[in-house]
GROMACS .gro file of C-alpha atoms in nm:
model
  394
    1MET     CA    1  -8.693   0.973  13.645
    2LYS     CA    2  -8.902   1.190  13.431
    3LYS     CA    3  -9.237   1.061  13.240
    4HIS     CA    4  -9.394   1.213  12.965
    5ILE     CA    5  -9.761   1.143  12.905
    6ALA     CA    6  -9.885   1.378  12.669
    7GLU     CA    7 -10.236   1.473  12.663
    8SER     CA    8 -10.517   1.293  12.489
    9ASN     CA    9 -10.556   1.314  12.122
   10LYS     CA   10 -10.945   1.290  11.987
   11ASP     CA   11 -10.873   1.419  11.604
   12TYR     CA   12 -10.913   1.081  11.452
   13ASP     CA   13 -11.198   0.839  11.369
   14ILE     CA   14 -10.963   0.551  11.222
   15ALA     CA   15 -10.636   0.426  11.369
   16VAL     CA   16 -10.459   0.194  11.176
   17CYS     CA   17 -10.141   0.016  11.338
   18GLY     CA   18  -9.865  -0.065  11.099
   19GLY     CA   19  -9.756   0.063  10.800
   20GLY     CA   20  -9.691  -0.230  10.573
   21PHE     CA   21  -9.881  -0.309  10.263
   22ALA     CA   22 -10.228  -0.395  10.470
   23GLY     CA   23 -10.199  -0.080  10.675
   24ILE     CA   24 -10.120   0.135  10.315
   25SER     CA   25 -10.422  -0.027  10.219
   26ALA     CA   26 -10.659   0.041  10.497
   27ALA     CA   27 -10.530   0.386  10.562
   28LEU     CA   28 -10.585   0.473  10.178
   29ALA     CA   29 -10.964   0.285  10.186
   30ALA     CA   30 -11.047   0.465  10.486
   31ALA     CA   31 -10.931   0.844  10.387
   32ARG     CA   32 -11.092   0.820  10.046
   33GLU     CA   33 -11.439   0.754  10.244
   34GLY     CA   34 -11.384   1.094  10.394
   35LYS     CA   35 -11.235   0.978  10.749
   36LYS     CA   36 -10.975   1.103  10.935
   37VAL     CA   37 -10.699   0.870  11.005
   38VAL     CA   38 -10.386   0.863  11.140
   39LEU     CA   39 -10.133   0.538  11.035
   40PHE     CA   40  -9.857   0.451  11.320
   41GLU     CA   41  -9.550   0.269  11.216
   42LYS     CA   42  -9.276   0.160  11.409
   43GLN     CA   43  -9.038   0.261  11.112
   44TYR     CA   44  -8.932   0.532  10.929
   45MET     CA   45  -9.079   0.429  10.627
   46LEU     CA   46  -9.374   0.219  10.492
   47GLY     CA   47  -9.397  -0.103  10.344
   48GLY     CA   48  -9.272  -0.322  10.627
   49LEU     CA   49  -9.121  -0.667  10.535
   50GLY     CA   50  -9.202  -0.543  10.160
   51THR     CA   51  -8.960  -0.267  10.189
   52ALA     CA   52  -8.732  -0.255  10.531
   53GLY     CA   53  -8.742  -0.633  10.500
   54LEU     CA   54  -8.635  -0.624  10.176
   55VAL     CA   55  -8.913  -0.890  10.021
   56THR     CA   56  -8.951  -0.682   9.738
   57ILE     CA   57  -9.140  -0.958   9.519
   58TYR     CA   58  -9.521  -0.812   9.431
   59LEU     CA   59  -9.664  -1.194   9.445
   60PRO     CA   60  -9.919  -1.293   9.181
   61LEU     CA   61 -10.260  -1.102   9.107
   62CYS     CA   62 -10.371  -1.394   8.911
   63ASP     CA   63 -10.463  -1.762   8.924
   64GLY     CA   64 -10.182  -1.867   8.704
   65TYR     CA   65 -10.422  -1.962   8.425
   66GLY     CA   66 -10.496  -1.591   8.266
   67HIS     CA   67 -10.751  -1.522   8.482
   68GLN     CA   68 -10.681  -1.188   8.707
   69VAL     CA   69 -10.860  -1.217   9.080
   70SER     CA   70 -10.718  -0.936   9.268
   71PHE     CA   71 -10.822  -0.620   9.193
   72GLY     CA   72 -10.894  -0.235   9.356
   73ILE     CA   73 -10.567  -0.107   9.569
   74ALA     CA   74 -10.423  -0.453   9.521
   75GLU     CA   75 -10.375  -0.359   9.171
   76GLU     CA   76 -10.331   0.001   9.205
   77LEU     CA   77 -10.023  -0.057   9.489
   78LEU     CA   78  -9.863  -0.320   9.227
   79LYS     CA   79  -9.894  -0.014   8.937
   80LEU     CA   80  -9.753   0.222   9.188
   81SER     CA   81  -9.440   0.008   9.292
   82ILE     CA   82  -9.324   0.007   8.927
   83THR     CA   83  -9.424   0.392   8.854
   84TYR     CA   84  -9.032   0.419   8.766
   85GLY     CA   85  -8.975   0.111   8.579
   86ALA     CA   86  -8.974  -0.252   8.741
   87GLU     CA   87  -8.686  -0.381   8.912
   88ALA     CA   88  -8.660  -0.740   8.762
   89ARG     CA   89  -9.006  -0.990   8.722
   90TYR     CA   90  -9.172  -0.765   8.469
   91PRO     CA   91  -9.505  -0.938   8.338
   92GLU     CA   92  -9.532  -0.799   7.962
   93ASN     CA   93  -9.845  -0.997   7.895
   94TRP     CA   94 -10.023  -0.842   8.193
   95LEU     CA   95  -9.895  -0.505   8.153
   96ASP     CA   96  -9.839  -0.435   7.799
   97GLY     CA   97 -10.051  -0.680   7.672
   98ILE     CA   98  -9.793  -0.891   7.491
   99GLY     CA   99  -9.816  -1.236   7.473
  100THR     CA  100 -10.023  -1.483   7.630
  101ARG     CA  101 -10.176  -1.552   7.972
  102THR     CA  102 -10.175  -1.907   7.968
  103GLU     CA  103 -10.080  -2.169   8.265
  104ASN     CA  104  -9.689  -2.171   8.078
  105ASP     CA  105  -9.690  -1.784   8.084
  106LYS     CA  106  -9.553  -1.544   8.323
  107ARG     CA  107  -9.786  -1.467   8.637
  108TYR     CA  108  -9.903  -1.132   8.692
  109LEU     CA  109  -9.647  -1.028   8.985
  110VAL     CA  110  -9.331  -0.784   8.972
  111GLN     CA  111  -9.031  -0.714   9.146
  112TYR     CA  112  -8.986  -0.335   9.268
  113ASN     CA  113  -8.722  -0.129   9.440
  114ALA     CA  114  -8.809  -0.110   9.805
  115GLN     CA  115  -8.687   0.299   9.852
  116VAL     CA  116  -8.897   0.431   9.542
  117PHE     CA  117  -9.233   0.253   9.646
  118ALA     CA  118  -9.166   0.366  10.035
  119ILE     CA  119  -9.155   0.727   9.904
  120LEU     CA  120  -9.436   0.696   9.667
  121ALA     CA  121  -9.662   0.512   9.905
  122GLU     CA  122  -9.640   0.802  10.135
  123GLN     CA  123  -9.660   1.074   9.919
  124LEU     CA  124 -10.008   0.885   9.839
  125LEU     CA  125 -10.096   0.850  10.183
  126LEU     CA  126 -10.056   1.236  10.279
  127LYS     CA  127 -10.217   1.332   9.921
  128GLU     CA  128 -10.534   1.153  10.068
  129GLY     CA  129 -10.503   1.355  10.396
  130VAL     CA  130 -10.389   1.026  10.616
  131ASP     CA  131 -10.165   1.122  10.924
  132ILE     CA  132  -9.839   0.947  10.944
  133MET     CA  133  -9.675   0.869  11.283
  134TYR     CA  134  -9.360   0.741  11.251
  135GLY     CA  135  -9.129   0.584  11.530
  136SER     CA  136  -9.462   0.482  11.691
  137TYR     CA  137  -9.571   0.188  11.868
  138VAL     CA  138  -9.916   0.114  12.043
  139VAL     CA  139  -9.797  -0.052  12.366
  140ASP     CA  140 -10.146  -0.088  12.546
  141VAL     CA  141 -10.516  -0.025  12.515
  142ASP     CA  142 -10.811   0.024  12.693
  143VAL     CA  143 -11.113  -0.167  12.658
  144GLU     CA  144 -11.460  -0.105  12.755
  145ASP     CA  145 -11.782  -0.303  12.648
  146LYS     CA  146 -11.595  -0.480  12.418
  147LYS     CA  147 -11.447  -0.202  12.211
  148ILE     CA  148 -11.125  -0.020  12.218
  149LYS     CA  149 -11.167   0.319  12.366
  150ARG     CA  150 -10.834   0.438  12.357
  151LEU     CA  151 -10.466   0.346  12.230
  152TYR     CA  152 -10.137   0.427  12.407
  153VAL     CA  153  -9.893   0.494  12.167
  154GLU     CA  154  -9.527   0.541  12.221
  155ASN     CA  155  -9.247   0.736  12.018
  156LYS     CA  156  -9.048   1.029  12.083
  157SER     CA  157  -9.289   1.267  12.242
  158GLY     CA  158  -9.306   0.993  12.515
  159ARG     CA  159  -9.652   0.778  12.574
  160THR     CA  160  -9.974   0.905  12.406
  161PRO     CA  161 -10.337   0.787  12.453
  162TYR     CA  162 -10.508   0.828  12.171
  163GLU     CA  163 -10.951   0.776  12.181
  164VAL     CA  164 -11.079   0.619  11.877
  165ARG     CA  165 -11.366   0.504  11.733
  166ALA     CA  166 -11.229   0.219  11.505
  167VAL     CA  167 -10.901   0.061  11.503
  168VAL     CA  168 -10.725  -0.171  11.209
  169ASP     CA  169 -10.489  -0.396  11.330
  170ALA     CA  170 -10.237  -0.453  11.055
  171THR     CA  171  -9.947  -0.492  11.272
  172GLY     CA  172  -9.847  -0.815  11.128
  173ASP     CA  173  -9.814  -0.948  11.443
  174CYS     CA  174 -10.195  -0.901  11.562
  175ASP     CA  175 -10.059  -0.690  11.893
  176ILE     CA  176 -10.366  -0.455  11.901
  177ALA     CA  177 -10.592  -0.796  11.920
  178TRP     CA  178 -10.329  -0.919  12.185
  179PHE     CA  179 -10.337  -0.637  12.414
  180ALA     CA  180 -10.734  -0.624  12.369
  181ASP     CA  181 -10.763  -0.993  12.489
  182ALA     CA  182 -10.933  -1.044  12.176
  183PRO     CA  183 -10.896  -1.452  12.090
  184THR     CA  184 -10.559  -1.510  11.931
  185ASP     CA  185 -10.327  -1.835  11.814
  186THR     CA  186  -9.958  -1.817  11.706
  187PHE     CA  187  -9.751  -1.974  11.404
  188LYS     CA  188  -9.649  -2.333  11.575
  189GLN     CA  189  -9.374  -2.448  11.394
  190GLY     CA  190  -9.196  -2.087  11.419
  191ASN     CA  191  -9.020  -1.923  11.143
  192VAL     CA  192  -8.666  -2.015  11.000
  193LEU     CA  193  -8.386  -1.801  10.943
  194ALA     CA  194  -8.367  -1.574  10.634
  195ALA     CA  195  -8.089  -1.277  10.534
  196TRP     CA  196  -8.193  -1.100  10.240
  197TYR     CA  197  -7.972  -0.875  10.103
  198TYR     CA  198  -7.904  -0.632   9.812
  199PHE     CA  199  -7.575  -0.611   9.632
  200ALA     CA  200  -7.445  -0.437   9.364
  201ASN     CA  201  -7.154  -0.543   9.074
  202GLU     CA  202  -7.107  -0.473   8.709
  203ASN     CA  203  -7.458  -0.638   8.656
  204GLY     CA  204  -7.646  -0.373   8.867
  205HIS     CA  205  -7.830  -0.408   9.155
  206GLN     CA  206  -7.944  -0.747   9.229
  207LEU     CA  207  -8.171  -0.891   9.516
  208GLN     CA  208  -7.941  -1.186   9.693
  209MET     CA  209  -8.283  -1.408   9.891
  210LEU     CA  210  -8.044  -1.651  10.109
  211GLY     CA  211  -8.316  -1.841  10.338
  212ALA     CA  212  -8.639  -2.022  10.263
  213SER     CA  213  -8.944  -1.827  10.351
  214ASP     CA  214  -9.173  -2.034  10.596
  215ILE     CA  215  -9.354  -2.304  10.396
  216PRO     CA  216  -9.549  -2.499  10.667
  217ASP     CA  217  -9.384  -2.822  10.725
  218GLU     CA  218  -9.677  -3.031  10.599
  219GLU     CA  219  -9.621  -2.897  10.257
  220ARG     CA  220  -9.242  -3.054  10.255
  221GLU     CA  221  -9.338  -3.400  10.344
  222GLY     CA  222  -9.083  -3.648  10.177
  223LYS     CA  223  -8.871  -3.338  10.072
  224GLU     CA  224  -8.541  -3.200  10.199
  225ARG     CA  225  -8.585  -2.857  10.374
  226LYS     CA  226  -8.281  -2.634  10.337
  227THR     CA  227  -8.231  -2.376  10.574
  228LEU     CA  228  -7.946  -2.164  10.691
  229ILE     CA  229  -7.936  -2.276  11.054
  230ASP     CA  230  -8.112  -2.503  11.285
  231ARG     CA  231  -8.349  -2.305  11.476
  232ARG     CA  232  -8.681  -2.165  11.467
  233PHE     CA  233  -8.796  -1.784  11.564
  234THR     CA  234  -9.170  -1.728  11.719
  235GLY     CA  235  -9.089  -1.366  11.641
  236LEU     CA  236  -9.251  -1.241  11.954
  237ASP     CA  237  -8.983  -1.215  12.184
  238GLY     CA  238  -8.766  -0.914  12.199
  239LYS     CA  239  -8.432  -1.092  12.293
  240GLU     CA  240  -8.496  -1.389  12.043
  241LEU     CA  241  -8.599  -1.104  11.756
  242SER     CA  242  -8.223  -0.935  11.864
  243GLU     CA  243  -8.052  -1.260  11.856
  244MET     CA  244  -8.231  -1.326  11.515
  245THR     CA  245  -8.107  -1.012  11.376
  246CYS     CA  246  -7.749  -1.073  11.483
  247ILE     CA  247  -7.761  -1.407  11.305
  248SER     CA  248  -7.870  -1.282  11.028
  249HIS     CA  249  -7.625  -0.987  11.001
  250LYS     CA  250  -7.359  -1.265  11.024
  251THR     CA  251  -7.486  -1.475  10.780
  252THR     CA  252  -7.509  -1.185  10.525
  253LEU     CA  253  -7.149  -1.118  10.581
  254GLU     CA  254  -7.026  -1.457  10.555
  255HIS     CA  255  -7.190  -1.478  10.230
  256TRP     CA  256  -7.111  -1.160  10.056
  257LEU     CA  257  -6.727  -1.225  10.157
  258LYS     CA  258  -6.776  -1.580   9.989
  259LYS     CA  259  -6.921  -1.434   9.712
  260ARG     CA  260  -6.627  -1.202   9.667
  261GLU     CA  261  -6.390  -1.481   9.614
  262THR     CA  262  -6.543  -1.513   9.303
  263ASP     CA  263  -6.735  -1.170   9.214
  264GLU     CA  264  -6.438  -0.889   9.332
  265LYS     CA  265  -6.675  -0.631   9.265
  266ALA     CA  266  -6.970  -0.750   9.423
  267VAL     CA  267  -7.047  -0.501   9.692
  268ILE     CA  268  -7.358  -0.505   9.964
  269SER     CA  269  -7.590  -0.249   9.879
  270THR     CA  270  -7.872  -0.281  10.101
  271ILE     CA  271  -7.971  -0.502  10.428
  272ALA     CA  272  -8.263  -0.558  10.577
  273THR     CA  273  -8.374  -0.311  10.870
  274THR     CA  274  -8.635  -0.488  11.016
  275PRO     CA  275  -8.625  -0.880  11.095
  276GLN     CA  276  -8.742  -1.091  10.797
  277ILE     CA  277  -9.014  -1.286  10.976
  278ARG     CA  278  -9.330  -1.381  10.805
  279MET     CA  279  -9.612  -1.570  11.028
  280THR     CA  280  -9.612  -1.480  11.419
  281ARG     CA  281  -9.962  -1.408  11.568
  282LYS     CA  282 -10.337  -1.389  11.397
  283ILE     CA  283 -10.661  -1.331  11.538
  284VAL     CA  284 -10.929  -1.638  11.583
  285GLY     CA  285 -11.219  -1.444  11.386
  286GLU     CA  286 -11.578  -1.522  11.353
  287TYR     CA  287 -11.443  -1.771  11.100
  288THR     CA  288 -11.135  -1.939  10.994
  289LEU     CA  289 -11.048  -2.018  10.619
  290THR     CA  290 -10.897  -2.320  10.549
  291HIS     CA  291 -10.670  -2.431  10.258
  292THR     CA  292 -10.895  -2.666  10.157
  293GLU     CA  293 -11.155  -2.436  10.070
  294GLU     CA  294 -11.018  -2.302   9.699
  295HIS     CA  295 -11.303  -2.223   9.490
  296LYS     CA  296 -11.552  -2.214   9.774
  297TYR     CA  297 -11.841  -1.895   9.717
  298PHE     CA  298 -11.868  -1.728  10.040
  299GLU     CA  299 -12.168  -1.496  10.066
  300ASP     CA  300 -11.957  -1.235  10.254
  301SER     CA  301 -11.649  -1.219  10.044
  302ILE     CA  302 -11.451  -0.892  10.041
  303GLY     CA  303 -11.242  -0.999   9.786
  304MET     CA  304 -11.010  -1.309   9.605
  305VAL     CA  305 -10.664  -1.421   9.642
  306SER     CA  306 -10.445  -1.658   9.466
  307ASN     CA  307 -10.180  -1.899   9.541
  308TRP     CA  308  -9.853  -1.778   9.538
  309LYS     CA  309  -9.714  -2.135   9.539
  310LYS     CA  310  -9.883  -2.273   9.252
  311ARG     CA  311 -10.120  -2.196   8.974
  312GLY     CA  312 -10.530  -2.271   9.037
  313PRO     CA  313 -10.625  -2.193   9.370
  314VAL     CA  314 -10.854  -1.902   9.422
  315TYR     CA  315 -10.980  -1.837   9.735
  316GLU     CA  316 -11.262  -1.585   9.836
  317VAL     CA  317 -11.206  -1.423  10.153
  318PRO     CA  318 -11.491  -1.394  10.391
  319PHE     CA  319 -11.548  -1.055  10.587
  320ARG     CA  320 -11.630  -1.293  10.895
  321THR     CA  321 -11.207  -1.381  10.878
  322LEU     CA  322 -11.114  -0.997  10.997
  323TYR     CA  323 -11.286  -0.950  11.327
  324SER     CA  324 -11.372  -1.130  11.672
  325ALA     CA  325 -11.716  -1.046  11.825
  326GLU     CA  326 -11.508  -1.018  12.148
  327ILE     CA  327 -11.362  -0.651  12.020
  328LYS     CA  328 -11.631  -0.532  11.825
  329ASN     CA  329 -11.459  -0.192  11.688
  330LEU     CA  330 -11.129  -0.405  11.600
  331ILE     CA  331 -11.078  -0.526  11.263
  332THR     CA  332 -10.740  -0.716  11.101
  333ALA     CA  333 -10.593  -0.666  10.788
  334GLY     CA  334 -10.272  -0.858  10.636
  335ARG     CA  335 -10.114  -1.155  10.801
  336CYS     CA  336 -10.291  -1.109  11.118
  337THR     CA  337 -10.624  -1.239  11.004
  338SER     CA  338 -10.822  -1.590  11.052
  339VAL     CA  339 -10.699  -1.847  10.874
  340ASN     CA  340 -10.566  -2.189  10.946
  341GLU     CA  341 -10.184  -2.230  10.947
  342THR     CA  342 -10.145  -2.391  10.593
  343LEU     CA  343 -10.334  -2.122  10.445
  344TRP     CA  344 -10.106  -1.837  10.682
  345ASP     CA  345  -9.840  -1.906  10.439
  346VAL     CA  346 -10.079  -1.768  10.130
  347MET     CA  347 -10.238  -1.512  10.302
  348ARG     CA  348  -9.936  -1.344  10.419
  349VAL     CA  349  -9.799  -1.155  10.089
  350ILE     CA  350  -9.865  -0.847   9.985
  351PRO     CA  351 -10.171  -0.882   9.735
  352CYS     CA  352 -10.374  -1.055  10.027
  353CYS     CA  353 -10.251  -0.796  10.282
  354ALA     CA  354 -10.365  -0.544  10.020
  355VAL     CA  355 -10.689  -0.709   9.960
  356THR     CA  356 -10.800  -0.730  10.329
  357GLY     CA  357 -10.652  -0.398  10.378
  358GLN     CA  358 -10.895  -0.217  10.137
  359ALA     CA  359 -11.179  -0.426  10.284
  360ALA     CA  360 -11.100  -0.335  10.639
  361GLY     CA  361 -11.057   0.023  10.599
  362THR     CA  362 -11.361   0.030  10.414
  363ALA     CA  363 -11.556  -0.106  10.686
  364ALA     CA  364 -11.380   0.089  10.949
  365ALA     CA  365 -11.508   0.379  10.781
  366MET     CA  366 -11.890   0.284  10.763
  367THR     CA  367 -11.897   0.135  11.113
  368ASP     CA  368 -11.723   0.113  11.507
  369ASP     CA  369 -11.927  -0.251  11.528
  370PHE     CA  370 -11.777  -0.526  11.267
  371CYS     CA  371 -12.059  -0.778  11.400
  372SER     CA  372 -12.383  -0.575  11.332
  373LEU     CA  373 -12.220  -0.368  10.959
  374ASP     CA  374 -12.409  -0.484  10.655
  375VAL     CA  375 -12.210  -0.660  10.478
  376LYS     CA  376 -12.390  -0.618  10.147
  377ALA     CA  377 -12.336  -0.211  10.228
  378LEU     CA  378 -11.956  -0.300  10.249
  379GLN     CA  379 -11.937  -0.513   9.933
  380LYS     CA  380 -12.120  -0.253   9.715
  381LYS     CA  381 -11.846   0.020   9.813
  382LEU     CA  382 -11.595  -0.248   9.767
  383LYS     CA  383 -11.755  -0.339   9.397
  384LYS     CA  384 -11.753   0.054   9.339
  385ASN     CA  385 -11.388   0.064   9.372
  386GLY     CA  386 -11.280  -0.193   9.165
  387VAL     CA  387 -11.314  -0.506   9.378
  388ILE     CA  388 -11.458  -0.836   9.239
  389LEU     CA  389 -11.565  -1.016   9.463
  390HIS     CA  390 -11.670  -1.401   9.352
  391GLU     CA  391 -11.494  -1.631   9.123
  392SER     CA  392 -11.808  -1.639   8.931
  393GLU     CA  393 -11.794  -1.315   8.828
  394LEU     CA  394 -11.437  -1.342   8.647
   0.00000   0.00000   0.00000
């Protein structure tokens, strides 16, 4: 059996693992700080669940009462996603200043075209000097003195070690933290089946949202939960993910055939090319943010997020939720950050991924020891780049 292990690559300051919205934001922020950045993405398109997974709704940047709370790259990517027009859900009150922004009006969210966004994001990262490695998995790490010294990446070239200074885990599954034996936790209740797809008919190109998202069970107490099948998925087992994908495909086909009985012009135009899993594994950071801490001031806030499920709540995100002292040069972003299970369903969505991604990438450009980073200096850089840190500053 022939084995191919390439020579070690020493050319990068920062490795961003995962090219979803968190990874895009992290790579963008780090590159703009003048660092040499490589981004590893297992798919052959950027955007993760928000493109390959067809979850194409850029959820709110606002609190639902007229206050924008997420800024910086989170807003930049929203506007990028609709460069050539929104697919649906266009908020005229926010983008064009038409109408009001009360609790009865549209929130600052859009629906975008997945394929267009993936290409635009790729072009933006290339313009900023990020090297994108598609079809690339990080499969192992070397840790010395509580720091990741080397990533092992597999792709068509074989297995290649990359020596790194700092690492951003934006894998969505907290894979890098898990490889490095940092403390992690898993989503206990498991994910329900989803089979979102696009179809076209005489009314145009439409998103079919087939299957629920993973709203935690405690929020469903006393309510009927409608699911496609009576099974949960961890999202962390290869065989299980393959089974889930096959079930999802079968469910999509059956749903479309049923649709054809009343709409003979309906055709499937796009199916997901990655499993539509929402929550799997996250880091146990130096602080764990909970759903009860809405409107709470945090001295080390790196930005704010809203609750996409209801109007009102605003969360400041502490820097300490992004890392563990057990692995000093590893920082997480997106749905890998340290929150409790209920808040996880809030923090996993696109604006939150972009907010934490920008902070993670900026911090990685500043240090290889996140425990000792001067948070005030990080906050100064974030504010310079358009981020508002505290609700009292709105």
